[in-house]
PDB file of C-alpha atoms in Angstrom:
ATOM      1  CA  MET A 164      28.325  83.263  62.126  1.00 61.00           C
ATOM      2  CA  ILE A 165      28.785  79.865  63.790  1.00 68.00           C
ATOM      3  CA  PHE A 166      25.206  78.928  62.920  1.00 57.00           C
ATOM      4  CA  LYS A 167      25.796  79.919  59.302  1.00 59.00           C
ATOM      5  CA  ARG A 168      28.900  77.739  59.085  1.00 62.00           C
ATOM      6  CA  ILE A 169      27.045  74.785  60.614  1.00 58.00           C
ATOM      7  CA  LEU A 170      24.197  75.265  58.139  1.00 52.00           C
ATOM      8  CA  MET A 171      26.643  75.398  55.213  1.00 57.00           C
ATOM      9  CA  ALA A 172      28.392  72.246  56.421  1.00 51.00           C
ATOM     10  CA  PHE A 173      25.055  70.471  56.802  1.00 50.00           C
ATOM     11  CA  CYS A 174      24.024  71.468  53.276  1.00 47.00           C
ATOM     12  CA  PHE A 175      27.363  70.248  51.905  1.00 52.00           C
ATOM     13  CA  LEU A 176      27.025  66.891  53.659  1.00 46.00           C
ATOM     14  CA  THR A 177      23.442  66.541  52.444  1.00 50.00           C
ATOM     15  CA  MET A 178      24.483  67.251  48.858  1.00 47.00           C
ATOM     16  CA  SER A 179      27.377  64.786  49.129  1.00 48.00           C
ATOM     17  CA  PHE A 180      25.105  62.094  50.547  1.00 45.00           C
ATOM     18  CA  ASN A 181      22.506  62.665  47.840  1.00 51.00           C
ATOM     19  CA  GLY A 182      25.178  62.518  45.161  1.00 51.00           C
ATOM     20  CA  LEU A 183      26.607  59.269  46.540  1.00 47.00           C
ATOM     21  CA  TYR A 184      23.112  57.810  46.863  1.00 49.00           C
ATOM     22  CA  ALA A 185      22.360  58.640  43.220  1.00 53.00           C
ATOM     23  CA  GLN A 186      25.688  57.122  42.108  1.00 66.00           C
ATOM     24  CA  ASN A 187      25.008  53.933  44.040  1.00 72.00           C
ATOM     25  CA  ASN A 188      21.520  53.678  42.540  1.00 87.00           C
ATOM     26  CA  ALA A 189      23.004  54.054  39.056  1.00 92.00           C
ATOM     27  CA  LEU A 190      25.639  51.393  39.813  1.00 96.00           C
ATOM     28  CA  GLN A 191      22.976  49.029  41.124  1.00 96.00           C
ATOM     29  CA  ALA A 192      20.978  49.489  37.927  1.00 97.00           C
ATOM     30  CA  ASP A 193      24.152  48.871  35.891  1.00 97.00           C
ATOM     31  CA  LEU A 194      24.875  45.715  37.890  1.00 98.00           C
ATOM     32  CA  GLU A 195      21.392  44.317  37.277  1.00 97.00           C
ATOM     33  CA  GLU A 196      21.654  45.038  33.551  1.00 98.00           C
ATOM     34  CA  MET A 197      25.136  43.555  33.317  1.00 98.00           C
ATOM     35  CA  MET A 198      24.052  40.324  35.009  1.00 98.00           C
ATOM     36  CA  GLN A 199      21.389  39.842  32.325  1.00 97.00           C
ATOM     37  CA  TRP A 200      23.905  40.422  29.532  1.00 98.00           C
ATOM     38  CA  PHE A 201      26.621  38.280  31.119  1.00 98.00           C
ATOM     39  CA  GLU A 202      24.732  35.038  31.680  1.00 97.00           C
ATOM     40  CA  GLY A 203      24.853  32.565  28.812  1.00 97.00           C
ATOM     41  CA  GLU A 204      27.304  30.830  26.499  1.00 98.00           C
ATOM     42  CA  PHE A 205      29.696  32.604  24.140  1.00 98.00           C
ATOM     43  CA  ASP A 206      31.917  31.312  21.308  1.00 98.00           C
ATOM     44  CA  ASN A 207      34.362  32.895  18.837  1.00 98.00           C
ATOM     45  CA  PHE A 208      33.703  30.381  16.034  1.00 97.00           C
ATOM     46  CA  GLN A 209      32.838  33.199  13.633  1.00 97.00           C
ATOM     47  CA  GLN A 210      36.162  34.936  14.298  1.00 97.00           C
ATOM     48  CA  THR A 211      38.256  31.800  13.749  1.00 97.00           C
ATOM     49  CA  TRP A 212      36.217  30.781  10.667  1.00 95.00           C
ATOM     50  CA  LYS A 213      36.758  34.209   9.077  1.00 94.00           C
ATOM     51  CA  GLU A 214      40.491  34.162   9.863  1.00 95.00           C
ATOM     52  CA  ASN A 215      40.737  30.809   8.099  1.00 93.00           C
ATOM     53  CA  GLU A 216      38.748  32.087   5.107  1.00 91.00           C
ATOM     54  CA  ASP A 217      40.988  35.173   4.885  1.00 92.00           C
ATOM     55  CA  ASN A 218      44.218  33.140   5.285  1.00 94.00           C
ATOM     56  CA  VAL A 219      45.302  35.232   8.245  1.00 96.00           C
ATOM     57  CA  ASP A 220      48.919  34.619   9.325  1.00 96.00           C
ATOM     58  CA  GLN A 221      49.058  31.670  11.736  1.00 96.00           C
ATOM     59  CA  GLU A 222      51.154  33.753  14.131  1.00 95.00           C
ATOM     60  CA  ILE A 223      48.247  36.066  14.938  1.00 96.00           C
ATOM     61  CA  ARG A 224      45.259  33.731  14.583  1.00 97.00           C
ATOM     62  CA  HIS A 225      42.994  33.181  17.572  1.00 97.00           C
ATOM     63  CA  GLU A 226      42.293  29.926  19.335  1.00 96.00           C
ATOM     64  CA  ARG A 227      38.665  28.894  19.266  1.00 97.00           C
ATOM     65  CA  ILE A 228      37.244  29.195  22.771  1.00 97.00           C
ATOM     66  CA  HIS A 229      33.808  28.636  24.266  1.00 98.00           C
ATOM     67  CA  SER A 230      32.801  30.297  27.542  1.00 98.00           C
ATOM     68  CA  ILE A 231      29.910  29.242  29.779  1.00 98.00           C
ATOM     69  CA  PHE A 232      28.745  31.768  32.381  1.00 98.00           C
ATOM     70  CA  LYS A 233      26.086  30.113  34.537  1.00 98.00           C
ATOM     71  CA  LYS A 234      24.536  32.062  37.396  1.00 98.00           C
ATOM     72  CA  ILE A 235      24.327  30.005  40.584  1.00 98.00           C
ATOM     73  CA  GLU A 236      22.926  30.295  44.088  1.00 97.00           C
ATOM     74  CA  ALA A 237      25.930  30.534  46.424  1.00 97.00           C
ATOM     75  CA  PRO A 238      24.795  32.728  49.350  1.00 96.00           C
ATOM     76  CA  LYS A 239      28.081  32.330  51.255  1.00 97.00           C
ATOM     77  CA  LEU A 240      29.815  34.253  48.454  1.00 97.00           C
ATOM     78  CA  GLY A 241      27.211  36.805  47.368  1.00 96.00           C
ATOM     79  CA  ASN A 242      24.119  37.505  45.307  1.00 96.00           C
ATOM     80  CA  ASN A 243      25.676  37.643  41.858  1.00 98.00           C
ATOM     81  CA  VAL A 244      27.782  34.507  41.599  1.00 98.00           C
ATOM     82  CA  PHE A 245      28.605  32.573  38.427  1.00 98.00           C
ATOM     83  CA  TYR A 246      30.139  29.218  37.630  1.00 98.00           C
ATOM     84  CA  VAL A 247      32.516  29.665  34.681  1.00 98.00           C
ATOM     85  CA  LYS A 248      33.736  26.913  32.372  1.00 98.00           C
ATOM     86  CA  GLN A 249      35.817  27.456  29.249  1.00 97.00           C
ATOM     87  CA  PHE A 250      36.791  24.828  26.693  1.00 96.00           C
ATOM     88  CA  GLN A 251      38.566  25.017  23.334  1.00 95.00           C
ATOM     89  CA  ASN A 252      38.474  23.710  19.758  1.00 93.00           C
ATOM     90  CA  GLY A 253      34.762  22.920  19.997  1.00 92.00           C
ATOM     91  CA  ASP A 254      35.537  19.988  22.283  1.00 93.00           C
ATOM     92  CA  THR A 255      33.444  20.098  25.466  1.00 93.00           C
ATOM     93  CA  THR A 256      35.926  17.786  27.214  1.00 94.00           C
ATOM     94  CA  ASP A 257      38.931  20.027  26.445  1.00 95.00           C
ATOM     95  CA  ILE A 258      38.352  22.271  29.488  1.00 96.00           C
ATOM     96  CA  TYR A 259      41.172  24.724  30.102  1.00 95.00           C
ATOM     97  CA  ARG A 260      39.651  26.928  32.789  1.00 96.00           C
ATOM     98  CA  GLN A 261      37.076  26.697  35.588  1.00 97.00           C
ATOM     99  CA  ARG A 262      36.320  29.625  37.859  1.00 98.00           C
ATOM    100  CA  ILE A 263      33.807  31.084  40.276  1.00 98.00           C
ATOM    101  CA  TYR A 264      32.967  34.741  39.617  1.00 98.00           C
ATOM    102  CA  ASN A 265      31.491  37.046  42.235  1.00 98.00           C
ATOM    103  CA  PHE A 266      30.203  40.477  41.152  1.00 98.00           C
ATOM    104  CA  HIS A 267      29.487  43.278  43.610  1.00 97.00           C
ATOM    105  CA  ILE A 268      29.572  47.077  43.808  1.00 97.00           C
ATOM    106  CA  ASN A 269      32.789  48.800  44.885  1.00 97.00           C
ATOM    107  CA  ASP A 270      31.822  52.222  46.286  1.00 95.00           C
ATOM    108  CA  ILE A 271      35.382  53.535  46.365  1.00 94.00           C
ATOM    109  CA  GLU A 272      36.116  52.641  42.729  1.00 95.00           C
ATOM    110  CA  GLN A 273      32.555  53.540  41.733  1.00 97.00           C
ATOM    111  CA  ALA A 274      32.586  50.403  39.639  1.00 98.00           C
ATOM    112  CA  ILE A 275      31.285  46.840  39.546  1.00 98.00           C
ATOM    113  CA  GLN A 276      34.007  44.628  40.991  1.00 98.00           C
ATOM    114  CA  LEU A 277      34.557  41.065  39.833  1.00 98.00           C
ATOM    115  CA  ASP A 278      36.361  38.741  42.240  1.00 98.00           C
ATOM    116  CA  ILE A 279      37.798  35.684  40.483  1.00 97.00           C
ATOM    117  CA  TYR A 280      38.168  32.392  42.359  1.00 98.00           C
ATOM    118  CA  SER A 281      39.744  29.119  41.250  1.00 97.00           C
ATOM    119  CA  PHE A 282      39.286  25.687  42.791  1.00 97.00           C
ATOM    120  CA  LEU A 283      41.885  24.511  45.305  1.00 96.00           C
ATOM    121  CA  THR A 284      42.685  21.185  43.642  1.00 95.00           C
ATOM    122  CA  PRO A 285      42.332  19.468  40.239  1.00 94.00           C
ATOM    123  CA  GLU A 286      40.027  16.992  41.983  1.00 96.00           C
ATOM    124  CA  ASP A 287      37.655  19.850  42.839  1.00 96.00           C
ATOM    125  CA  GLY A 288      37.722  20.915  39.199  1.00 95.00           C
ATOM    126  CA  LYS A 289      36.641  17.424  38.128  1.00 95.00           C
ATOM    127  CA  LYS A 290      34.016  17.309  40.874  1.00 96.00           C
ATOM    128  CA  TYR A 291      32.355  20.514  39.629  1.00 97.00           C
ATOM    129  CA  ALA A 292      32.979  20.049  35.889  1.00 96.00           C
ATOM    130  CA  MET A 293      29.252  19.661  35.164  1.00 96.00           C
ATOM    131  CA  ALA A 294      28.039  22.407  37.494  1.00 97.00           C
ATOM    132  CA  ASN A 295      26.609  24.326  34.539  1.00 97.00           C
ATOM    133  CA  HIS A 296      24.076  21.483  34.185  1.00 96.00           C
ATOM    134  CA  ASN A 297      23.638  20.943  37.944  1.00 97.00           C
ATOM    135  CA  PRO A 298      24.376  24.269  39.683  1.00 97.00           C
ATOM    136  CA  SER A 299      22.915  23.102  43.007  1.00 97.00           C
ATOM    137  CA  ILE A 300      26.154  21.182  43.734  1.00 97.00           C
ATOM    138  CA  LEU A 301      27.791  24.578  44.370  1.00 97.00           C
ATOM    139  CA  LYS A 302      25.147  25.976  46.723  1.00 96.00           C
ATOM    140  CA  ASP A 303      27.371  25.611  49.810  1.00 96.00           C
ATOM    141  CA  ILE A 304      30.611  26.840  48.223  1.00 97.00           C
ATOM    142  CA  ALA A 305      32.441  29.475  50.300  1.00 96.00           C
ATOM    143  CA  ALA A 306      35.605  31.568  50.007  1.00 96.00           C
ATOM    144  CA  GLU A 307      37.579  29.084  52.132  1.00 95.00           C
ATOM    145  CA  ASN A 308      36.874  26.391  49.501  1.00 95.00           C
ATOM    146  CA  LEU A 309      38.444  28.521  46.783  1.00 97.00           C
ATOM    147  CA  ARG A 310      41.598  30.438  45.885  1.00 96.00           C
ATOM    148  CA  ALA A 311      41.847  34.079  44.797  1.00 95.00           C
ATOM    149  CA  THR A 312      44.925  36.097  43.809  1.00 92.00           C
ATOM    150  CA  ALA A 313      44.964  39.596  45.305  1.00 93.00           C
ATOM    151  CA  GLY A 314      45.217  42.282  42.655  1.00 95.00           C
ATOM    152  CA  CYS A 315      43.536  40.196  39.940  1.00 96.00           C
ATOM    153  CA  GLU A 316      40.114  41.756  40.456  1.00 97.00           C
ATOM    154  CA  VAL A 317      38.390  43.124  37.354  1.00 98.00           C
ATOM    155  CA  TYR A 318      36.495  46.424  37.487  1.00 98.00           C
ATOM    156  CA  TRP A 319      33.562  47.085  35.177  1.00 98.00           C
ATOM    157  CA  LYS A 320      32.042  50.408  34.170  1.00 98.00           C
ATOM    158  CA  LYS A 321      29.288  51.163  31.700  1.00 97.00           C
ATOM    159  CA  ASN A 322      30.316  53.198  28.675  1.00 95.00           C
ATOM    160  CA  GLU A 323      27.239  54.196  26.685  1.00 93.00           C
ATOM    161  CA  ASP A 324      25.984  50.919  25.101  1.00 95.00           C
ATOM    162  CA  HIS A 325      28.566  48.499  26.531  1.00 97.00           C
ATOM    163  CA  PHE A 326      30.503  47.586  29.670  1.00 98.00           C
ATOM    164  CA  VAL A 327      34.283  47.872  29.854  1.00 98.00           C
ATOM    165  CA  GLY A 328      36.263  45.599  32.187  1.00 98.00           C
ATOM    166  CA  TYR A 329      39.845  46.280  33.278  1.00 97.00           C
ATOM    167  CA  MET A 330      42.500  45.311  35.806  1.00 97.00           C
ATOM    168  CA  LYS A 331      44.626  47.826  37.645  1.00 95.00           C
ATOM    169  CA  ASP A 332      48.021  48.307  36.036  1.00 92.00           C
ATOM    170  CA  ARG A 333      50.507  45.557  37.037  1.00 92.00           C
ATOM    171  CA  ALA A 334      48.367  44.652  40.057  1.00 95.00           C
ATOM    172  CA  CYS A 335      47.766  41.048  38.964  1.00 95.00           C
ATOM    173  CA  HIS A 336      51.012  39.081  39.098  1.00 93.00           C
ATOM    174  CA  PHE A 337      52.579  35.839  40.298  1.00 90.00           C
ATOM    175  CA  THR A 338      55.971  34.134  40.340  1.00 90.00           C
ATOM    176  CA  SER A 339      56.522  31.598  37.561  1.00 85.00           C
ATOM    177  CA  ARG A 340      57.557  28.162  38.845  1.00 81.00           C
ATOM    178  CA  ARG A 341      59.383  27.501  35.570  1.00 81.00           C
ATOM    179  CA  SER A 342      61.438  30.699  35.175  1.00 81.00           C
ATOM    180  CA  GLY A 343      61.313  32.140  38.681  1.00 85.00           C
ATOM    181  CA  LYS A 344      60.342  35.480  37.122  1.00 88.00           C
ATOM    182  CA  GLU A 345      57.382  37.625  38.060  1.00 92.00           C
ATOM    183  CA  ILE A 346      54.550  37.384  35.514  1.00 94.00           C
ATOM    184  CA  TYR A 347      52.163  40.319  35.054  1.00 95.00           C
ATOM    185  CA  ILE A 348      48.671  39.763  33.661  1.00 95.00           C
ATOM    186  CA  THR A 349      46.412  42.304  31.991  1.00 94.00           C
ATOM    187  CA  ASP A 350      42.776  41.590  31.211  1.00 94.00           C
ATOM    188  CA  THR A 351      40.697  43.987  29.096  1.00 96.00           C
ATOM    189  CA  LEU A 352      37.086  43.151  28.274  1.00 97.00           C
ATOM    190  CA  ASN A 353      34.030  44.529  26.503  1.00 98.00           C
ATOM    191  CA  LEU A 354      30.490  43.252  27.057  1.00 98.00           C
ATOM    192  CA  THR A 355      27.314  43.937  25.050  1.00 98.00           C
ATOM    193  CA  PRO A 356      23.992  42.062  25.085  1.00 97.00           C
ATOM    194  CA  ASP A 357      25.279  39.892  22.215  1.00 97.00           C
ATOM    195  CA  GLU A 358      29.073  39.631  22.563  1.00 98.00           C
ATOM    196  CA  ILE A 359      31.992  39.540  24.949  1.00 98.00           C
ATOM    197  CA  TRP A 360      35.502  40.493  23.825  1.00 98.00           C
ATOM    198  CA  ILE A 361      38.341  39.114  25.934  1.00 97.00           C
ATOM    199  CA  GLN A 362      41.929  40.315  25.703  1.00 96.00           C
ATOM    200  CA  ASP A 363      44.181  38.378  28.086  1.00 94.00           C
ATOM    201  CA  GLU A 364      47.854  39.330  27.944  1.00 94.00           C
ATOM    202  CA  ALA A 365      50.882  38.533  30.076  1.00 94.00           C
ATOM    203  CA  GLU A 366      54.518  39.631  30.191  1.00 93.00           C
ATOM    204  CA  ASP A 367      57.425  39.099  32.532  1.00 91.00           C
ATOM    205  CA  ALA A 368      59.134  41.753  34.643  1.00 88.00           C
ATOM    206  CA  ASP A 369      61.357  42.662  31.676  1.00 87.00           C
ATOM    207  CA  GLY A 370      58.418  43.203  29.361  1.00 89.00           C
ATOM    208  CA  ASN A 371      58.898  39.968  27.426  1.00 90.00           C
ATOM    209  CA  TYR A 372      55.842  38.343  25.819  1.00 92.00           C
ATOM    210  CA  ILE A 373      54.330  35.378  27.712  1.00 90.00           C
ATOM    211  CA  PHE A 374      50.877  34.953  26.170  1.00 91.00           C
ATOM    212  CA  GLY A 375      48.124  36.844  24.401  1.00 93.00           C
ATOM    213  CA  ASN A 376      47.286  37.609  20.784  1.00 95.00           C
ATOM    214  CA  LYS A 377      50.415  39.073  19.220  1.00 93.00           C
ATOM    215  CA  ALA A 378      48.393  41.477  17.060  1.00 94.00           C
ATOM    216  CA  GLY A 379      46.617  42.843  20.136  1.00 94.00           C
ATOM    217  CA  ILE A 380      43.209  41.722  18.840  1.00 97.00           C
ATOM    218  CA  PRO A 381      40.800  40.351  21.470  1.00 97.00           C
ATOM    219  CA  HIS A 382      38.969  37.049  21.252  1.00 98.00           C
ATOM    220  CA  LYS A 383      35.544  38.113  19.978  1.00 98.00           C
ATOM    221  CA  LEU A 384      32.918  35.743  21.354  1.00 98.00           C
ATOM    222  CA  LYS A 385      29.286  35.923  20.252  1.00 98.00           C
ATOM    223  CA  LYS A 386      26.415  34.880  22.523  1.00 98.00           C
ATOM    224  CA  CYS A 387      24.947  31.523  21.523  1.00 98.00           C
ATOM    225  CA  ARG A 388      21.330  30.939  20.615  1.00 97.00           C
ATOM    226  CA  PHE A 389      20.140  27.358  21.066  1.00 98.00           C
ATOM    227  CA  PHE A 390      18.033  25.381  18.605  1.00 98.00           C
ATOM    228  CA  LYS A 391      16.276  22.005  18.793  1.00 98.00           C
ATOM    229  CA  GLY A 392      15.836  19.762  15.789  1.00 98.00           C
ATOM    230  CA  TRP A 393      16.302  16.488  13.923  1.00 98.00           C
ATOM    231  CA  ILE A 394      18.188  14.919  11.004  1.00 98.00           C
ATOM    232  CA  ALA A 395      17.326  12.045   8.640  1.00 97.00           C
ATOM    233  CA  ILE A 396      19.656  10.497   6.037  1.00 97.00           C
ATOM    234  CA  GLU A 397      18.953   7.719   3.553  1.00 96.00           C
ATOM    235  CA  LYS A 398      20.828   4.518   4.445  1.00 94.00           C
ATOM    236  CA  ALA A 399      21.284   3.454   0.820  1.00 91.00           C
ATOM    237  CA  PRO A 400      20.420   4.939  -2.608  1.00 89.00           C
ATOM    238  CA  LYS A 401      16.684   4.840  -3.336  1.00 85.00           C
ATOM    239  CA  SER A 402      16.047   3.230   0.039  1.00 86.00           C
ATOM    240  CA  ASP A 403      13.022   3.858   2.200  1.00 89.00           C
ATOM    241  CA  ASP A 404      15.143   3.207   5.293  1.00 94.00           C
ATOM    242  CA  TYR A 405      16.716   6.209   7.038  1.00 96.00           C
ATOM    243  CA  TYR A 406      19.091   6.967   9.844  1.00 97.00           C
ATOM    244  CA  PHE A 407      17.118   9.266  12.129  1.00 97.00           C
ATOM    245  CA  MET A 408      17.971  11.328  15.173  1.00 98.00           C
ATOM    246  CA  LYS A 409      15.635  13.711  17.006  1.00 98.00           C
ATOM    247  CA  ASN A 410      15.846  16.080  19.989  1.00 97.00           C
ATOM    248  CA  ILE A 411      19.245  17.424  18.877  1.00 98.00           C
ATOM    249  CA  ILE A 412      20.301  20.602  20.672  1.00 97.00           C
ATOM    250  CA  LEU A 413      22.667  22.889  18.741  1.00 97.00           C
ATOM    251  CA  HIS A 414      23.900  26.405  19.364  1.00 98.00           C
ATOM    252  CA  ASP A 415      24.375  28.736  16.404  1.00 98.00           C
ATOM    253  CA  GLN A 416      28.096  29.434  16.922  1.00 98.00           C
ATOM    254  CA  GLY A 417      29.592  26.437  15.149  1.00 97.00           C
ATOM    255  CA  GLN A 418      28.357  23.456  17.132  1.00 97.00           C
ATOM    256  CA  LYS A 419      28.516  20.139  15.275  1.00 97.00           C
ATOM    257  CA  VAL A 420      26.753  16.923  16.364  1.00 97.00           C
ATOM    258  CA  GLN A 421      27.306  13.440  14.916  1.00 97.00           C
ATOM    259  CA  LEU A 422      24.207  11.589  13.679  1.00 98.00           C
ATOM    260  CA  ILE A 423      23.602   8.561  15.944  1.00 98.00           C
ATOM    261  CA  ASP A 424      20.550   6.575  14.886  1.00 97.00           C
ATOM    262  CA  ASP A 425      17.784   6.682  17.500  1.00 97.00           C
ATOM    263  CA  LYS A 426      16.610   3.167  16.604  1.00 95.00           C
ATOM    264  CA  ASP A 427      19.753   1.062  17.141  1.00 94.00           C
ATOM    265  CA  GLY A 428      22.468   3.512  18.252  1.00 97.00           C
ATOM    266  CA  THR A 429      24.464   3.242  15.009  1.00 96.00           C
ATOM    267  CA  LYS A 430      27.171   5.918  14.815  1.00 97.00           C
ATOM    268  CA  THR A 431      27.019   7.205  11.256  1.00 97.00           C
ATOM    269  CA  LYS A 432      29.575   9.108   9.170  1.00 97.00           C
ATOM    270  CA  TYR A 433      27.295  12.155   9.074  1.00 97.00           C
ATOM    271  CA  ALA A 434      27.084  15.241  11.264  1.00 98.00           C
ATOM    272  CA  VAL A 435      24.998  18.402  11.338  1.00 98.00           C
ATOM    273  CA  GLU A 436      26.391  21.856  12.145  1.00 98.00           C
ATOM    274  CA  LEU A 437      24.779  25.213  12.837  1.00 98.00           C
ATOM    275  CA  SER A 438      26.917  28.334  12.563  1.00 97.00           C
ATOM    276  CA  GLU A 439      26.812  32.089  12.134  1.00 97.00           C
ATOM    277  CA  VAL A 440      29.356  33.120   9.489  1.00 94.00           C
ATOM    278  CA  ILE A 441      30.352  36.098   7.351  1.00 91.00           C
ATOM    279  CA  TYR A 442      30.852  35.534   3.632  1.00 83.00           C
ATOM    280  CA  ALA A 443      33.339  37.445   1.462  1.00 71.00           C
ATOM    281  CA  SER A 444      30.723  40.033   0.562  1.00 77.00           C
ATOM    282  CA  GLY A 445      30.432  40.899   4.238  1.00 84.00           C
ATOM    283  CA  ILE A 446      26.953  39.404   4.568  1.00 90.00           C
ATOM    284  CA  GLU A 447      26.324  37.676   7.892  1.00 94.00           C
ATOM    285  CA  VAL A 448      24.186  34.530   7.686  1.00 96.00           C
ATOM    286  CA  LEU A 449      22.948  31.600   9.754  1.00 97.00           C
ATOM    287  CA  LYS A 450      24.241  28.440   8.061  1.00 97.00           C
ATOM    288  CA  LEU A 451      22.922  24.907   8.536  1.00 98.00           C
ATOM    289  CA  ALA A 452      25.113  22.192   7.003  1.00 98.00           C
ATOM    290  CA  ILE A 453      25.302  18.393   6.808  1.00 98.00           C
ATOM    291  CA  TYR A 454      28.831  16.970   6.705  1.00 97.00           C
ATOM    292  CA  GLU A 455      30.127  13.554   5.694  1.00 96.00           C
ATOM    293  CA  GLU A 456      33.204  12.115   7.404  1.00 95.00           C
ATOM    294  CA  GLY A 457      36.332  12.379   5.265  1.00 93.00           C
ATOM    295  CA  LYS A 458      34.917  15.100   3.024  1.00 94.00           C
ATOM    296  CA  GLU A 459      35.859  18.743   3.547  1.00 90.00           C
ATOM    297  CA  LYS A 460      32.865  20.273   1.778  1.00 93.00           C
ATOM    298  CA  ALA A 461      29.309  19.762   2.993  1.00 95.00           C
ATOM    299  CA  PRO A 462      27.113  17.772   0.568  1.00 95.00           C
ATOM    300  CA  ALA A 463      24.178  19.928   1.651  1.00 96.00           C
ATOM    301  CA  TYR A 464      23.830  23.300   3.310  1.00 96.00           C
ATOM    302  CA  VAL A 465      21.475  26.254   3.453  1.00 97.00           C
ATOM    303  CA  TRP A 466      21.629  29.751   4.892  1.00 95.00           C
ATOM    304  CA  ALA A 467      19.150  32.239   6.338  1.00 96.00           C
ATOM    305  CA  ASN A 468      18.986  35.570   8.107  1.00 95.00           C
ATOM    306  CA  PRO A 469      21.149  35.388  11.290  1.00 95.00           C
ATOM    307  CA  ASN A 470      18.073  36.243  13.364  1.00 95.00           C
ATOM    308  CA  ALA A 471      16.018  33.404  11.863  1.00 97.00           C
ATOM    309  CA  LYS A 472      14.080  31.240  14.296  1.00 97.00           C
ATOM    310  CA  GLN A 473      13.685  28.254  11.967  1.00 97.00           C
ATOM    311  CA  ILE A 474      15.983  26.709   9.365  1.00 98.00           C
ATOM    312  CA  GLY A 475      15.970  23.435   7.443  1.00 98.00           C
ATOM    313  CA  ILE A 476      17.212  21.363   4.491  1.00 97.00           C
ATOM    314  CA  ASN A 477      15.444  18.786   2.308  1.00 96.00           C
ATOM    315  CA  ILE A 478      17.228  17.222  -0.691  1.00 95.00           C
ATOM    316  CA  ARG A 479      15.292  13.940  -0.469  1.00 91.00           C
ATOM    317  CA  THR A 480      18.274  11.746   0.445  1.00 95.00           C
ATOM    318  CA  MET A 481      19.003  13.866   3.509  1.00 96.00           C
ATOM    319  CA  SER A 482      16.971  16.376   5.466  1.00 97.00           C
ATOM    320  CA  THR A 483      17.178  18.263   8.723  1.00 98.00           C
ATOM    321  CA  GLY A 484      15.358  21.058  10.535  1.00 98.00           C
ATOM    322  CA  PHE A 485      15.894  23.231  13.631  1.00 98.00           C
ATOM    323  CA  THR A 486      13.773  25.673  15.626  1.00 98.00           C
ATOM    324  CA  LEU A 487      14.991  28.275  18.098  1.00 98.00           C
ATOM    325  CA  ILE A 488      14.477  27.392  21.755  1.00 97.00           C
ATOM    326  CA  GLU A 489      12.783  30.530  23.043  1.00 88.00           C
ATOM    327  CA  ALA A 490      13.971  31.828  26.419  1.00 67.00           C
ATOM    328  CA  GLU A 491      11.386  31.631  29.148  1.00 52.00           C
TER     329      GLU A 491
END
């Protein structure tokens, strides 16, 4: 009888171990897939453009935000570490958030845990502001160089064709210096290979609104594709002399670049923009447009399939062309 009980216990432990091993293998596979989806740049230009086209009430419109998630080598923190920079209104200098993200598996939660770190001082933020272009400057970063708020971890789980991120209920909170009240933050996210939806909300201890979209609609950011191209514009009517600029890098989520002549550095009144938009009929297109300062409507634009790899304009007096930069 004793032997039988020992055998049953051994079988139970073996089954439990095998089950846990299989779960951990599945989580590891999910983590690897998520890291591929997560890296890149995301922008909600399309969302804000459509809200403007539809005359959505200003009270519930979304701010335009751009998120950069750049994977870095930071062995003192972990194997899946990202430098995060977010700016707004299409202005790369209008940075409102910088973070270090560390992803790892949480066996107890059976989820992918995201630890969020901020820099200790504004000076550190300035020091690392260009880390997305030079990630090696963060190679020695460690937990003691950063700040994390306990309870503000985000847990990710795969749900069919997307990942869902969530915080534990009322776990992330801090005391407001202004009001002295406790502020509770909730972060709900969805990630696919092509988009990330971010719903940040906060309320005080009495349930009063602090921030977040008042309609409860997340910021819907699309992953950027990058194109390389050129633009040429006639300097005067019927002239053979052109302003010309080459090696322009644009992403397809509403990035606009001013034409600065390669020859003498002249800053012109023209700009070129690449964007992915949805017209009233519901058709999604890739739009390439040339804008002139002081004029709301583009004097020249063209559209193509949103998955197009090349796009261009030629109306004699102005022309431009862009080709997708293929990922290595």
